[in-house]
mmCIF file of C-alpha atoms in Angstrom:
data_model
loop_
_atom_site.group_PDB
_atom_site.id
_atom_site.type_symbol
_atom_site.label_atom_id
_atom_site.label_comp_id
_atom_site.label_asym_id
_atom_site.label_seq_id
_atom_site.Cartn_x
_atom_site.Cartn_y
_atom_site.Cartn_z
ATOM 1 C CA UNK A 1 52.047 -11.768 27.773
ATOM 2 C CA UNK A 2 48.744 -13.444 27.099
ATOM 3 C CA UNK A 3 45.619 -11.374 26.420
ATOM 4 C CA UNK A 4 42.061 -12.325 27.241
ATOM 5 C CA UNK A 5 39.359 -11.930 24.635
ATOM 6 C CA UNK A 6 35.602 -12.216 25.052
ATOM 7 C CA UNK A 7 34.594 -15.174 22.933
ATOM 8 C CA UNK A 8 30.835 -15.324 22.249
ATOM 9 C CA UNK A 9 29.306 -18.507 23.531
ATOM 10 C CA UNK A 10 28.232 -20.974 20.880
ATOM 11 C CA UNK A 11 24.516 -20.962 20.027
ATOM 12 C CA UNK A 12 22.466 -23.577 21.852
ATOM 13 C CA UNK A 13 20.107 -25.631 19.687
ATOM 14 C CA UNK A 14 16.726 -25.731 21.422
ATOM 15 C CA UNK A 15 14.875 -27.697 18.754
ATOM 16 C CA UNK A 16 15.631 -29.136 15.346
ATOM 17 C CA UNK A 17 12.950 -30.495 13.040
ATOM 18 C CA UNK A 18 12.526 -31.737 9.523
ATOM 19 C CA UNK A 19 9.583 -29.767 8.208
ATOM 20 C CA UNK A 20 7.667 -29.861 4.934
ATOM 21 C CA UNK A 21 10.220 -27.478 3.364
ATOM 22 C CA UNK A 22 13.403 -28.812 4.932
ATOM 23 C CA UNK A 23 15.170 -28.450 8.239
ATOM 24 C CA UNK A 24 14.209 -25.714 10.695
ATOM 25 C CA UNK A 25 16.174 -24.995 13.856
ATOM 26 C CA UNK A 26 15.466 -22.837 16.879
ATOM 27 C CA UNK A 27 18.606 -21.643 18.674
ATOM 28 C CA UNK A 28 19.400 -19.525 21.680
ATOM 29 C CA UNK A 29 22.478 -17.319 21.387
ATOM 30 C CA UNK A 30 22.942 -15.376 24.568
ATOM 31 C CA UNK A 31 19.707 -13.478 25.090
ATOM 32 C CA UNK A 32 18.586 -13.954 21.483
ATOM 33 C CA UNK A 33 16.369 -16.604 19.925
ATOM 34 C CA UNK A 34 17.198 -17.416 16.303
ATOM 35 C CA UNK A 35 15.405 -19.304 13.522
ATOM 36 C CA UNK A 36 17.564 -21.130 10.966
ATOM 37 C CA UNK A 37 16.067 -22.753 7.853
ATOM 38 C CA UNK A 38 18.093 -25.253 5.830
ATOM 39 C CA UNK A 39 21.282 -23.821 7.285
ATOM 40 C CA UNK A 40 20.394 -20.190 6.433
ATOM 41 C CA UNK A 41 19.843 -17.621 9.153
ATOM 42 C CA UNK A 42 16.335 -16.185 8.820
ATOM 43 C CA UNK A 43 15.669 -13.959 11.832
ATOM 44 C CA UNK A 44 16.208 -13.395 15.525
ATOM 45 C CA UNK A 45 14.727 -11.497 18.425
ATOM 46 C CA UNK A 46 17.349 -8.740 18.453
ATOM 47 C CA UNK A 47 15.260 -5.810 17.223
ATOM 48 C CA UNK A 48 11.883 -5.967 15.498
ATOM 49 C CA UNK A 49 11.668 -2.319 14.425
ATOM 50 C CA UNK A 50 11.116 -3.111 10.773
ATOM 51 C CA UNK A 51 8.564 -5.861 11.506
ATOM 52 C CA UNK A 52 6.569 -3.445 13.664
ATOM 53 C CA UNK A 53 6.885 -0.742 11.013
ATOM 54 C CA UNK A 54 5.423 -3.176 8.480
ATOM 55 C CA UNK A 55 2.187 -3.230 10.492
ATOM 56 C CA UNK A 56 2.219 0.496 11.279
ATOM 57 C CA UNK A 57 2.773 1.486 7.650
ATOM 58 C CA UNK A 58 -0.177 -0.613 6.491
ATOM 59 C CA UNK A 59 -2.449 0.859 9.149
ATOM 60 C CA UNK A 60 -1.318 4.422 8.382
ATOM 61 C CA UNK A 61 -2.046 3.886 4.679
ATOM 62 C CA UNK A 62 -5.533 2.595 5.520
ATOM 63 C CA UNK A 63 -6.219 5.554 7.792
ATOM 64 C CA UNK A 64 -4.996 7.980 5.134
ATOM 65 C CA UNK A 65 -7.695 6.687 2.790
ATOM 66 C CA UNK A 66 -10.439 6.556 5.467
ATOM 67 C CA UNK A 67 -10.316 2.781 5.740
ATOM 68 C CA UNK A 68 -12.856 0.653 7.603
ATOM 69 C CA UNK A 69 -13.285 1.106 11.373
ATOM 70 C CA UNK A 70 -12.157 -2.438 12.222
ATOM 71 C CA UNK A 71 -9.889 -3.643 9.396
ATOM 72 C CA UNK A 72 -8.906 -7.258 8.859
ATOM 73 C CA UNK A 73 -5.151 -7.756 8.467
ATOM 74 C CA UNK A 74 -3.345 -10.783 7.077
ATOM 75 C CA UNK A 75 0.205 -11.208 8.365
ATOM 76 C CA UNK A 76 2.229 -13.437 6.073
ATOM 77 C CA UNK A 77 4.894 -15.200 8.119
ATOM 78 C CA UNK A 78 4.802 -15.655 11.898
ATOM 79 C CA UNK A 79 8.580 -15.527 12.309
ATOM 80 C CA UNK A 80 9.626 -14.630 15.841
ATOM 81 C CA UNK A 81 6.287 -12.906 16.398
ATOM 82 C CA UNK A 82 7.134 -9.203 16.297
ATOM 83 C CA UNK A 83 4.500 -8.288 13.684
ATOM 84 C CA UNK A 84 1.748 -10.324 15.344
ATOM 85 C CA UNK A 85 2.486 -8.986 18.824
ATOM 86 C CA UNK A 86 2.506 -5.417 17.529
ATOM 87 C CA UNK A 87 -0.765 -5.825 15.636
ATOM 88 C CA UNK A 88 -2.460 -7.402 18.658
ATOM 89 C CA UNK A 89 -1.325 -4.468 20.813
ATOM 90 C CA UNK A 90 -3.323 -2.128 18.566
ATOM 91 C CA UNK A 91 -7.084 -2.096 19.238
ATOM 92 C CA UNK A 92 -7.667 -0.621 15.773
ATOM 93 C CA UNK A 93 -7.404 -4.018 14.044
ATOM 94 C CA UNK A 94 -10.688 -5.919 13.935
ATOM 95 C CA UNK A 95 -9.271 -9.310 12.944
ATOM 96 C CA UNK A 96 -5.705 -10.604 12.682
ATOM 97 C CA UNK A 97 -4.977 -13.643 10.533
ATOM 98 C CA UNK A 98 -1.443 -15.052 10.507
ATOM 99 C CA UNK A 99 -0.347 -17.520 7.825
ATOM 100 C CA UNK A 100 2.732 -19.626 8.636
ATOM 101 C CA UNK A 101 3.829 -22.668 6.687
ATOM 102 C CA UNK A 102 6.258 -24.193 9.204
ATOM 103 C CA UNK A 103 4.445 -26.266 11.872
ATOM 104 C CA UNK A 104 7.550 -26.077 14.070
ATOM 105 C CA UNK A 105 7.416 -22.272 14.167
ATOM 106 C CA UNK A 106 3.765 -22.374 15.214
ATOM 107 C CA UNK A 107 4.601 -24.909 17.934
ATOM 108 C CA UNK A 108 7.487 -22.778 19.239
ATOM 109 C CA UNK A 109 5.039 -19.915 19.676
ATOM 110 C CA UNK A 110 2.202 -21.910 21.186
ATOM 111 C CA UNK A 111 4.181 -23.947 23.687
ATOM 112 C CA UNK A 112 7.886 -23.253 23.184
ATOM 113 C CA UNK A 113 10.455 -20.536 23.857
ATOM 114 C CA UNK A 114 8.912 -18.031 21.411
ATOM 115 C CA UNK A 115 5.702 -17.969 23.441
ATOM 116 C CA UNK A 116 7.263 -15.292 25.634
ATOM 117 C CA UNK A 117 6.893 -12.915 22.666
ATOM 118 C CA UNK A 118 3.485 -13.972 21.388
ATOM 119 C CA UNK A 119 1.502 -15.481 24.274
ATOM 120 C CA UNK A 120 -0.834 -12.501 24.710
ATOM 121 C CA UNK A 121 -1.272 -12.023 20.963
ATOM 122 C CA UNK A 122 -2.185 -15.669 20.415
ATOM 123 C CA UNK A 123 -4.709 -15.492 23.252
ATOM 124 C CA UNK A 124 -6.351 -12.426 21.697
ATOM 125 C CA UNK A 125 -9.785 -13.428 20.324
ATOM 126 C CA UNK A 126 -9.086 -11.426 17.149
ATOM 127 C CA UNK A 127 -6.112 -13.664 16.274
ATOM 128 C CA UNK A 128 -6.272 -16.698 14.008
ATOM 129 C CA UNK A 129 -3.199 -18.710 12.971
ATOM 130 C CA UNK A 130 -3.433 -20.640 9.700
ATOM 131 C CA UNK A 131 -0.887 -23.352 8.935
ATOM 132 C CA UNK A 132 -0.405 -22.934 5.181
ATOM 133 C CA UNK A 133 1.976 -21.780 2.498
ATOM 134 C CA UNK A 134 1.163 -18.129 1.865
ATOM 135 C CA UNK A 135 1.422 -18.377 -1.927
ATOM 136 C CA UNK A 136 -1.087 -21.218 -1.967
ATOM 137 C CA UNK A 137 -3.285 -19.508 0.603
ATOM 138 C CA UNK A 138 -3.782 -16.279 -1.359
ATOM 139 C CA UNK A 139 -4.547 -18.386 -4.431
ATOM 140 C CA UNK A 140 -7.202 -20.466 -2.710
ATOM 141 C CA UNK A 141 -8.827 -18.619 0.212
ATOM 142 C CA UNK A 142 -12.293 -17.168 -0.065
ATOM 143 C CA UNK A 143 -11.560 -14.687 2.723
ATOM 144 C CA UNK A 144 -10.741 -11.054 1.992
ATOM 145 C CA UNK A 145 -8.631 -8.506 3.841
ATOM 146 C CA UNK A 146 -8.126 -4.790 4.259
ATOM 147 C CA UNK A 147 -4.341 -5.131 4.601
ATOM 148 C CA UNK A 148 -1.703 -7.703 3.746
ATOM 149 C CA UNK A 149 1.547 -7.451 5.720
ATOM 150 C CA UNK A 150 3.990 -9.844 4.101
ATOM 151 C CA UNK A 151 7.308 -10.794 5.684
ATOM 152 C CA UNK A 152 8.330 -13.817 3.656
ATOM 153 C CA UNK A 153 11.948 -14.832 3.167
ATOM 154 C CA UNK A 154 14.321 -11.866 2.685
ATOM 155 C CA UNK A 155 12.017 -9.942 0.375
ATOM 156 C CA UNK A 156 11.479 -9.713 -3.388
ATOM 157 C CA UNK A 157 15.096 -9.244 -4.396
ATOM 158 C CA UNK A 158 16.742 -11.998 -2.396
ATOM 159 C CA UNK A 159 14.794 -15.186 -1.669
ATOM 160 C CA UNK A 160 16.548 -18.198 -0.179
ATOM 161 C CA UNK A 161 13.605 -20.628 -0.206
ATOM 162 C CA UNK A 162 12.560 -22.160 -3.497
ATOM 163 C CA UNK A 163 9.088 -21.074 -4.542
ATOM 164 C CA UNK A 164 8.955 -17.859 -2.543
ATOM 165 C CA UNK A 165 9.960 -15.734 -5.517
ATOM 166 C CA UNK A 166 6.576 -16.509 -7.098
ATOM 167 C CA UNK A 167 4.863 -14.405 -4.437
ATOM 168 C CA UNK A 168 6.678 -11.285 -5.645
ATOM 169 C CA UNK A 169 6.081 -11.906 -9.342
ATOM 170 C CA UNK A 170 3.112 -10.656 -11.337
ATOM 171 C CA UNK A 171 1.074 -13.811 -10.675
ATOM 172 C CA UNK A 172 1.668 -13.653 -6.916
ATOM 173 C CA UNK A 173 0.751 -9.982 -6.760
ATOM 174 C CA UNK A 174 -2.413 -10.709 -8.729
ATOM 175 C CA UNK A 175 -3.370 -13.228 -6.051
ATOM 176 C CA UNK A 176 -2.646 -10.642 -3.354
ATOM 177 C CA UNK A 177 -4.867 -8.136 -5.149
ATOM 178 C CA UNK A 178 -7.601 -10.768 -5.414
ATOM 179 C CA UNK A 179 -7.874 -11.155 -1.630
ATOM 180 C CA UNK A 180 -7.572 -7.417 -0.912
ATOM 181 C CA UNK A 181 -10.765 -5.426 -0.633
ATOM 182 C CA UNK A 182 -11.010 -2.246 -2.762
ATOM 183 C CA UNK A 183 -8.739 0.369 -1.195
ATOM 184 C CA UNK A 184 -6.838 -2.355 0.642
ATOM 185 C CA UNK A 185 -3.125 -2.007 1.380
ATOM 186 C CA UNK A 186 -0.284 -4.348 0.476
ATOM 187 C CA UNK A 187 2.816 -3.916 2.664
ATOM 188 C CA UNK A 188 5.881 -6.021 1.874
ATOM 189 C CA UNK A 189 8.971 -6.238 4.080
ATOM 190 C CA UNK A 190 12.351 -6.505 2.380
ATOM 191 C CA UNK A 191 15.939 -6.709 3.535
ATOM 192 C CA UNK A 192 16.917 -4.218 0.828
ATOM 193 C CA UNK A 193 15.253 -1.656 -1.465
ATOM 194 C CA UNK A 194 14.036 -2.927 -4.836
ATOM 195 C CA UNK A 195 13.084 -0.380 -7.527
ATOM 196 C CA UNK A 196 12.306 -3.362 -9.762
ATOM 197 C CA UNK A 197 9.677 -4.571 -7.302
ATOM 198 C CA UNK A 198 8.136 -1.104 -7.166
ATOM 199 C CA UNK A 199 7.714 -1.293 -10.939
ATOM 200 C CA UNK A 200 6.220 -4.793 -10.657
ATOM 201 C CA UNK A 201 3.696 -3.456 -8.137
ATOM 202 C CA UNK A 202 2.667 -0.669 -10.508
ATOM 203 C CA UNK A 203 2.400 -3.085 -13.432
ATOM 204 C CA UNK A 204 0.178 -5.304 -11.274
ATOM 205 C CA UNK A 205 -2.257 -2.405 -10.877
ATOM 206 C CA UNK A 206 -1.329 -1.157 -7.417
ATOM 207 C CA UNK A 207 -1.501 2.579 -6.832
ATOM 208 C CA UNK A 208 0.273 4.966 -4.456
ATOM 209 C CA UNK A 209 3.355 2.736 -4.628
ATOM 210 C CA UNK A 210 6.161 3.875 -2.353
ATOM 211 C CA UNK A 211 8.984 2.550 -0.203
ATOM 212 C CA UNK A 212 9.758 3.343 3.431
ATOM 213 C CA UNK A 213 13.287 2.772 4.741
ATOM 214 C CA UNK A 214 13.999 1.553 8.266
ATOM 215 C CA UNK A 215 17.624 2.180 9.359
ATOM 216 C CA UNK A 216 19.517 -0.795 10.761
ATOM 217 C CA UNK A 217 22.683 -0.960 12.850
ATOM 218 C CA UNK A 218 24.863 -1.899 9.885
ATOM 219 C CA UNK A 219 24.537 -2.040 6.136
ATOM 220 C CA UNK A 220 21.616 -1.428 3.792
ATOM 221 C CA UNK A 221 18.359 -0.361 5.504
ATOM 222 C CA UNK A 222 15.368 -2.659 5.718
ATOM 223 C CA UNK A 223 12.370 -1.385 3.757
ATOM 224 C CA UNK A 224 8.621 -1.693 3.519
ATOM 225 C CA UNK A 225 7.154 -1.567 0.016
ATOM 226 C CA UNK A 226 3.585 -0.250 -0.069
ATOM 227 C CA UNK A 227 0.820 -0.285 -2.652
ATOM 228 C CA UNK A 228 -2.949 0.241 -2.607
ATOM 229 C CA UNK A 229 -5.500 -1.768 -4.545
ATOM 230 C CA UNK A 230 -7.724 0.655 -6.497
ATOM 231 C CA UNK A 231 -11.077 1.267 -4.830
#
């Protein structure tokens, strides 16, 4: 007797481009949109809880220290747009700057399939999208911020893109501190907890260092690492 099994349909490639850092692909798999970089799965539109928590945790830390009435947040990594959309839905933020190094990802949000997630946020007058590598940007910009919400690669303990590990090292954290205003908050998303990164944050001069866990359906929880630049 034969048995029928539900076989997931193969992902459909919507766009494939050679970017400045290698190949990036946008796929649709059922109801999900997925971003693949150099053959490695980066993210999809399945959840977004931890990306939204990244923004909420930074704002809560600012409010706990009586932060400015209209803080300026830098979101590092546009991704599928969860963090940007969530920040734009909160009137508390005064300005929202998003730094994304992949031109294809920006295009997919402005005029492609990902626009369904970010259209309103991109139209918000508080929003600015900067096409740049985040590590270079925090080294070179003259702008300053009240919060940095960084969602780059898989986090400090497991980077898949060459060069991203520098952001989580002492030199990268020094650059982050340079663009943070006194009392500003650094929030870093990670696919797994990293006590070593907590220690690196403390050694870099950040205070009130802590880690928030966000449960996931399977496996190790996502986390947000938090630190405050001394005021």
